[in-house]
mmCIF file of C-alpha atoms and ligand atoms in Angstrom:
data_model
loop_
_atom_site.group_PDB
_atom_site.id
_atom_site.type_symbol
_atom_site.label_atom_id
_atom_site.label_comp_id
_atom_site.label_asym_id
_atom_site.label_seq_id
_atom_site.Cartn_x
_atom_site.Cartn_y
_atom_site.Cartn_z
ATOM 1 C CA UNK A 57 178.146 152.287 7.405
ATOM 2 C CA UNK A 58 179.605 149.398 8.182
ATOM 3 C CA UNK A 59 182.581 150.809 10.436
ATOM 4 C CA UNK A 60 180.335 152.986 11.985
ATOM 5 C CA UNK A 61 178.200 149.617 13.184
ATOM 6 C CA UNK A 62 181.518 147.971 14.171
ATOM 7 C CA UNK A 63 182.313 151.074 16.473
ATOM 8 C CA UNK A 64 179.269 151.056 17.873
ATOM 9 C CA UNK A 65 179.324 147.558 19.008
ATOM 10 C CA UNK A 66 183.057 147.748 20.535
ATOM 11 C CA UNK A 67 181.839 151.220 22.569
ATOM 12 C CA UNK A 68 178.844 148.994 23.966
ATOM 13 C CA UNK A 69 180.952 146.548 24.991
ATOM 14 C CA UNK A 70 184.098 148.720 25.833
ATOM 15 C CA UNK A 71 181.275 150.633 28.221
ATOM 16 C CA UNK A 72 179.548 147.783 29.510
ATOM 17 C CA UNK A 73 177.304 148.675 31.814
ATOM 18 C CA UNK A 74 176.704 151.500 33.803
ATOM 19 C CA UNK A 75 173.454 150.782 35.853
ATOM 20 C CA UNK A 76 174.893 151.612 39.182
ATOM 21 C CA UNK A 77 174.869 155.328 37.575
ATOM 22 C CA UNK A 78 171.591 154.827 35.582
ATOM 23 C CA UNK A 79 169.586 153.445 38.036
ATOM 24 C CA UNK A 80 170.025 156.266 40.188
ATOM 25 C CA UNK A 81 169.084 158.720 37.268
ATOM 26 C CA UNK A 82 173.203 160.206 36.714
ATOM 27 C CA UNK A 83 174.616 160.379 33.125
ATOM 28 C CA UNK A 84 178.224 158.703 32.827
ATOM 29 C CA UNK A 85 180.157 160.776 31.641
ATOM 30 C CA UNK A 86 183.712 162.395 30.863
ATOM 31 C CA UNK A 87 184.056 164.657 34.005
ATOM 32 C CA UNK A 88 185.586 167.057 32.358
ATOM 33 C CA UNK A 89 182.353 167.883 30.806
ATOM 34 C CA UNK A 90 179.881 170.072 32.534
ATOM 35 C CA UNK A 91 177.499 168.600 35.024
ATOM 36 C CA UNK A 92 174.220 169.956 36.133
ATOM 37 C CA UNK A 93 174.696 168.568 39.578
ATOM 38 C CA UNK A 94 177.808 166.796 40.939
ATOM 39 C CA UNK A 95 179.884 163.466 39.641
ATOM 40 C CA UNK A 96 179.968 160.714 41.860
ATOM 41 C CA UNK A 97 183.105 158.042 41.215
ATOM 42 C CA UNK A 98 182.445 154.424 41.130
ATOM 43 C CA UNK A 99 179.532 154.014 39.488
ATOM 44 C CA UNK A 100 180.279 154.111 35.864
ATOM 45 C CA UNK A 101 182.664 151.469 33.275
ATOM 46 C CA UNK A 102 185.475 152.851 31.822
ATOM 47 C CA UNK A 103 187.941 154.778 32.679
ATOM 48 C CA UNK A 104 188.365 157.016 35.618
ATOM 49 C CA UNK A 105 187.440 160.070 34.335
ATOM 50 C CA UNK A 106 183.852 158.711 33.075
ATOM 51 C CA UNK A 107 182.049 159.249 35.938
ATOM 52 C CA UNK A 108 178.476 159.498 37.386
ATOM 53 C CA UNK A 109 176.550 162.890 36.785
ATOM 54 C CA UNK A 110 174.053 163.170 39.266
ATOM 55 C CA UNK A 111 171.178 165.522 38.159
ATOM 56 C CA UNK A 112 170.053 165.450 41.942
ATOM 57 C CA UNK A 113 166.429 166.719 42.849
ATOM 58 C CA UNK A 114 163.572 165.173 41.309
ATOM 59 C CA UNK A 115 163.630 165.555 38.143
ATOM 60 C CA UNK A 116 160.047 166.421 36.061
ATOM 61 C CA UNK A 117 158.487 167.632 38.932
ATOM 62 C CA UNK A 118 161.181 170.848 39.152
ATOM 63 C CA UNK A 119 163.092 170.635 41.805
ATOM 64 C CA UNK A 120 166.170 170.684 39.701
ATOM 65 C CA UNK A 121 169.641 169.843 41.131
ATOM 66 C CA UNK A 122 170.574 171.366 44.446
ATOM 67 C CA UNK A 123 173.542 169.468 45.210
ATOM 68 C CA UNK A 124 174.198 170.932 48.528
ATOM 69 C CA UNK A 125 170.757 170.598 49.832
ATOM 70 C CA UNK A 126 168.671 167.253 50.899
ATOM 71 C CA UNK A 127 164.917 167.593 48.892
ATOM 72 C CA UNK A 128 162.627 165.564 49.724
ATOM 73 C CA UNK A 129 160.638 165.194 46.723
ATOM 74 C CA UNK A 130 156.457 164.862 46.637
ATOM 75 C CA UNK A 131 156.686 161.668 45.750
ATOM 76 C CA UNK A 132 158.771 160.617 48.827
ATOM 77 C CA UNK A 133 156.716 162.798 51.412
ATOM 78 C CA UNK A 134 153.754 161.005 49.978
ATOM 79 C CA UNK A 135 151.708 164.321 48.277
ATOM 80 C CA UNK A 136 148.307 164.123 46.538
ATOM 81 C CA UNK A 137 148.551 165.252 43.293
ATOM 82 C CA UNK A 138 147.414 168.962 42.281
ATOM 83 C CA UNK A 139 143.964 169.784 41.551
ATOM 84 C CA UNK A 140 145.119 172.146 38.949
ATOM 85 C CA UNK A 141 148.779 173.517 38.000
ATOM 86 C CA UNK A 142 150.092 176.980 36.321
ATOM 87 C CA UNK A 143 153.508 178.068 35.951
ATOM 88 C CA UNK A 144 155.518 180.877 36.939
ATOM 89 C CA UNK A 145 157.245 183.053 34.174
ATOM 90 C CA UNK A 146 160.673 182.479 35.255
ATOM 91 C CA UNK A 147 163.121 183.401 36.771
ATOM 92 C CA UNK A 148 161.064 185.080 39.446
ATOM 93 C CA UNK A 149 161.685 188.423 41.196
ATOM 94 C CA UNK A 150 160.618 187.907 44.600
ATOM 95 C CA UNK A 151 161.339 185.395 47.279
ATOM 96 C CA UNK A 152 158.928 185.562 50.961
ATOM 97 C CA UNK A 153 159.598 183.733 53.457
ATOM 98 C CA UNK A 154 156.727 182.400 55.890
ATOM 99 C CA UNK A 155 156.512 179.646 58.925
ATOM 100 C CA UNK A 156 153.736 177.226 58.793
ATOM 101 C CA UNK A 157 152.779 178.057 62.545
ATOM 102 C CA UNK A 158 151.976 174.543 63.545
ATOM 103 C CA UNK A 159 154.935 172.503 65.826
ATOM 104 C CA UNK A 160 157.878 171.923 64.393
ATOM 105 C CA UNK A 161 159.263 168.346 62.967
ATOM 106 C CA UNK A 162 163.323 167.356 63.128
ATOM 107 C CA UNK A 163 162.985 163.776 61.551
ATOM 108 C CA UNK A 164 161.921 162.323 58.050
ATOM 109 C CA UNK A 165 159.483 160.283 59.682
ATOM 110 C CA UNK A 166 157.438 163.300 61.566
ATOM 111 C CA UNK A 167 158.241 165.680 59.254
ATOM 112 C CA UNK A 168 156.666 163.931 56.253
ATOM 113 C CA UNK A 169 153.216 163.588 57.946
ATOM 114 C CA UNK A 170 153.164 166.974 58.570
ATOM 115 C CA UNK A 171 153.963 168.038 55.295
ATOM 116 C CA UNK A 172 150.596 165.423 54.694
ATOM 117 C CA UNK A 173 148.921 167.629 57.134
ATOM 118 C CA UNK A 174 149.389 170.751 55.950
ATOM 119 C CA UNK A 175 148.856 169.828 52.302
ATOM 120 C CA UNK A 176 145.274 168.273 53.454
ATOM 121 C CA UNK A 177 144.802 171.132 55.307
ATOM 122 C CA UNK A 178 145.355 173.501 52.366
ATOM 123 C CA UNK A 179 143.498 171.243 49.988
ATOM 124 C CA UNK A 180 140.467 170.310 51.859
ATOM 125 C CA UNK A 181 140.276 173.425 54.385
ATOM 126 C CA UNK A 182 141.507 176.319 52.239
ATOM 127 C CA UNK A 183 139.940 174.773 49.053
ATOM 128 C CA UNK A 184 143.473 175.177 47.439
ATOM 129 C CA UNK A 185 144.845 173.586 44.195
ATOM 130 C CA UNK A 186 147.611 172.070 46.298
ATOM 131 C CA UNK A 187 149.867 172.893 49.373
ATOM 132 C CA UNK A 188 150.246 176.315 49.118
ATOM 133 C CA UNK A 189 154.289 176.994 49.634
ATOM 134 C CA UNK A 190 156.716 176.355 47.092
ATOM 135 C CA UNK A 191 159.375 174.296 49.317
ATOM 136 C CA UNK A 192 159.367 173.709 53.518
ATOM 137 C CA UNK A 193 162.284 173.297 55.620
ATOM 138 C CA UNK A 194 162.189 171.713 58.823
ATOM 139 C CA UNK A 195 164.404 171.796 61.676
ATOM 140 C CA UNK A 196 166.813 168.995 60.289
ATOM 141 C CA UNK A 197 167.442 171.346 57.269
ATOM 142 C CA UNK A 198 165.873 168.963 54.843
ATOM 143 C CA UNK A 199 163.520 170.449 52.415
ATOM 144 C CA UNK A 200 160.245 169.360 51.607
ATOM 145 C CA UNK A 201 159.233 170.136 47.900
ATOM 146 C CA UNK A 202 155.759 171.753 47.764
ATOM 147 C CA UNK A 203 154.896 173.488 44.517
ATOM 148 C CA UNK A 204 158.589 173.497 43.299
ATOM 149 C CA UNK A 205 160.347 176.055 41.040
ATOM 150 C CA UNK A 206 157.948 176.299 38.454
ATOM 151 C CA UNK A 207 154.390 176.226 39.636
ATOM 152 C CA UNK A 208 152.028 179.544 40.970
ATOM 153 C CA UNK A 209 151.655 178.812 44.458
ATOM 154 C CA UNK A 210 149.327 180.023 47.255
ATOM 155 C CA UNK A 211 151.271 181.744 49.347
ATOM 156 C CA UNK A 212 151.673 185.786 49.763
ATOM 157 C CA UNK A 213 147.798 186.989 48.747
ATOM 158 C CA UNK A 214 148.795 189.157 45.349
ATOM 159 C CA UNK A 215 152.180 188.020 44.952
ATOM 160 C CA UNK A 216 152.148 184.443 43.895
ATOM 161 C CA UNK A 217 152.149 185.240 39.856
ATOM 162 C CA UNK A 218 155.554 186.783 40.509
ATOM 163 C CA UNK A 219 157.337 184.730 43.534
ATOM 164 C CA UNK A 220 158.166 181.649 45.520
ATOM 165 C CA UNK A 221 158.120 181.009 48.962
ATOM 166 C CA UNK A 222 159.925 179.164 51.627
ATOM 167 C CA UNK A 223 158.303 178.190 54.660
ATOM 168 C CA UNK A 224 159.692 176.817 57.999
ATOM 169 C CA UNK A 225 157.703 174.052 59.509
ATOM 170 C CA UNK A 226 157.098 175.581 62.820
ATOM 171 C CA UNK A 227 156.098 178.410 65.021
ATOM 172 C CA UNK A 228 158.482 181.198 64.918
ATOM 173 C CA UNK A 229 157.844 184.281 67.232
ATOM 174 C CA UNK A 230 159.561 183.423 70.074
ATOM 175 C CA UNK A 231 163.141 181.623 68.714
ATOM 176 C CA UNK A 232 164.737 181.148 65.104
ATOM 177 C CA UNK A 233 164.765 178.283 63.285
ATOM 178 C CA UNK A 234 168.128 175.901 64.049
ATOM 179 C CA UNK A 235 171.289 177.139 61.471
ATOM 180 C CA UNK A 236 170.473 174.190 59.663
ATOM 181 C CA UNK A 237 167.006 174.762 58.410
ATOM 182 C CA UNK A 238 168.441 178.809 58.079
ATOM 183 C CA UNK A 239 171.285 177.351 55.531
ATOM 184 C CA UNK A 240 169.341 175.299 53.810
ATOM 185 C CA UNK A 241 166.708 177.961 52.615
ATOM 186 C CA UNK A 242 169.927 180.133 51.884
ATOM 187 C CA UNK A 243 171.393 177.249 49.841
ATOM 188 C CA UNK A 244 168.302 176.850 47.617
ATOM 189 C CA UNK A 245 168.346 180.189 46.877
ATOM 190 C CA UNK A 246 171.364 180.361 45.464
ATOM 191 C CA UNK A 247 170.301 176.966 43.854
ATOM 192 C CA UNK A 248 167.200 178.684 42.583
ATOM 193 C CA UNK A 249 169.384 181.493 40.281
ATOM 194 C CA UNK A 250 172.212 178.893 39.241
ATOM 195 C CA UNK A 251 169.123 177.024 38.060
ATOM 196 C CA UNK A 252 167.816 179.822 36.300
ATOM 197 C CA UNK A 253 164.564 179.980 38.266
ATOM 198 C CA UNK A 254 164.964 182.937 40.512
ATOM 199 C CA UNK A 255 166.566 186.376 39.778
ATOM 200 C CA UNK A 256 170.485 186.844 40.312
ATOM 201 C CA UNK A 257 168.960 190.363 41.400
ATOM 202 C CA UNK A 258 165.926 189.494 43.672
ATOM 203 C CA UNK A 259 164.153 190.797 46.413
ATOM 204 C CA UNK A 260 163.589 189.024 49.283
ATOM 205 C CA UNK A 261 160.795 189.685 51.515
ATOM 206 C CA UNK A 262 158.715 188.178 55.393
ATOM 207 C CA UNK A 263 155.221 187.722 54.361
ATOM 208 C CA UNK A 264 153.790 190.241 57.046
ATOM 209 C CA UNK A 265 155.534 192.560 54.261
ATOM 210 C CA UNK A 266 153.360 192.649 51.925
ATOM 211 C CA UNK A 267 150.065 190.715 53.865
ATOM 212 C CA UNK A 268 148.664 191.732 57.028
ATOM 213 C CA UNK A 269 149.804 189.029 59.161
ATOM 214 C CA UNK A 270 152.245 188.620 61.926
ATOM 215 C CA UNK A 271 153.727 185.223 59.656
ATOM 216 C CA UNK A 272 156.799 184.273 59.782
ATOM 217 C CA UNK A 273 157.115 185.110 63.916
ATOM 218 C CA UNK A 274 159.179 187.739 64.958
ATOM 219 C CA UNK A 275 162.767 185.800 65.581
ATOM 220 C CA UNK A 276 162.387 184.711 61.695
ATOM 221 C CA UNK A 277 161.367 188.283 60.647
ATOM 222 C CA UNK A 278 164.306 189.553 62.512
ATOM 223 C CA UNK A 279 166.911 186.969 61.288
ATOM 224 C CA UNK A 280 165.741 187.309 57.500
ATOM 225 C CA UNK A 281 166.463 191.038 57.762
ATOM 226 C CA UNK A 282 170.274 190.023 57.818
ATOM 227 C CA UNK A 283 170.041 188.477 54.881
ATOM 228 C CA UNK A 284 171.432 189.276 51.690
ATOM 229 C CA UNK A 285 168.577 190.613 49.086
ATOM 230 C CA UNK A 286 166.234 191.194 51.656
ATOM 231 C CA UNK A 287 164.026 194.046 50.820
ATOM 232 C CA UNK A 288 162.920 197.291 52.568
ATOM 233 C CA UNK A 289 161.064 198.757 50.002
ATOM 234 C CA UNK A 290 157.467 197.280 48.501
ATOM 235 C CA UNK A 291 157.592 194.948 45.581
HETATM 236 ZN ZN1 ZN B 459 153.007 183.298 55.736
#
């Protein structure tokens, strides 16, 4: 017993302290172990190869780590909590994509209060539970987290038991989103199955697929058709 106290108090002091890493939520770590997200250098004691393991994301709320892509989590856009929350049996089959049809936003400071807006909108107009998408994107490619990975959303009428959606902040009919906004939504899809909350074999799917509604604009529709997963056949 007593050797094991002794090593304890020489790693503590060997490892001394690592609240660069902590502070910002990472696990130091050998990197030779597997990370969930990505190591960062610098911000741990000890050797060179204990570094920072960044889960990235937000952690409870379910955006899990997507190093590649800058979420902006509910707490940072400002969201009112949920009226009421269910979860998804995951991983999901079906992905829809959708536009928000209001004006687009390209900067963290506009694009937060419209996230505001649209959650308002959907709480106090719709009488929903929440914001109804899962995740928005606006034109800057950052992604707003809505109902996350794990929640039922209100989204695509008969379809939100067994999907997620992504929605661009903006009106889409006339012109695509910019490549930035188009690679972010790819990158959290392929974020979503590495996390294990979508499908490796999903479908993916414009919400005028399976509602009758012209959402999300024709250039999206037609872009999303190029896609990889993207579905001609009914879910
Ligand atoms: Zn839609």
């Amino acid at each position: 017993m007593k050797s094991i106290l002794v090593l304890i108090v020489c790693w503590n002091l060997v490892q001394g302290d690592d609240s660069g890493c902590l502070s910002q939520g990472g696990t130091c770590q050998e990197d030779v172990l597997q990370c969930s997200g990505h190591y960062v250098s610098g911000l741990c004691t000890g050797s060179a190869t204990r570094r920072c393991c960044l889960h990235g994301g937000t952690g409870s709320s379910g955006t899990g780590s997507c190093h590649n892509v800058q979420i902006v989590s509910r707490s940072a856009w400002g969201a009112t909590a949920p009226k009421s929350v269910s979860n998804l049996h995951l991983p999901v089959n079906l992905v829809f994509i959708h536009h928000t049809e209001t004006p687009a936003c390209h900067d963290p400071a506009s694009c937060k209060s419209r996230v505001q807006n649209i959650q308002h909108y959907h709480i106090s107009t719709n009488g929903w539970a929440d914001i109804g998408y899962s995740f928005l994107v606006a034109e800057d490619g950052a992604i707003y987290e809505g109902r996350g990975w794990d929640r039922v959303g209100a989204h695509t009428e008969g379809y939100n038991q067994r999907g997620i959606a992504f929605s661009f902040i903006g009106s889409y009919s006339g012109s695509k989103p910019p490549a930035a906004a188009l690679t972010a939504v790819k990158n959290m899809i392929q974020c979503g199955i590495s996390l294990g909350k979508v499908a490796s074999g999903y479908h993916l799917y414009g919400h005028r697929d399976v509602n009758p509604t012209s959402c999300p604009g024709d250039a999206l529709y037609h872009e999303i058709q190029t896609w990889p997963h993207y579905s001609h056949t009914k879910p």
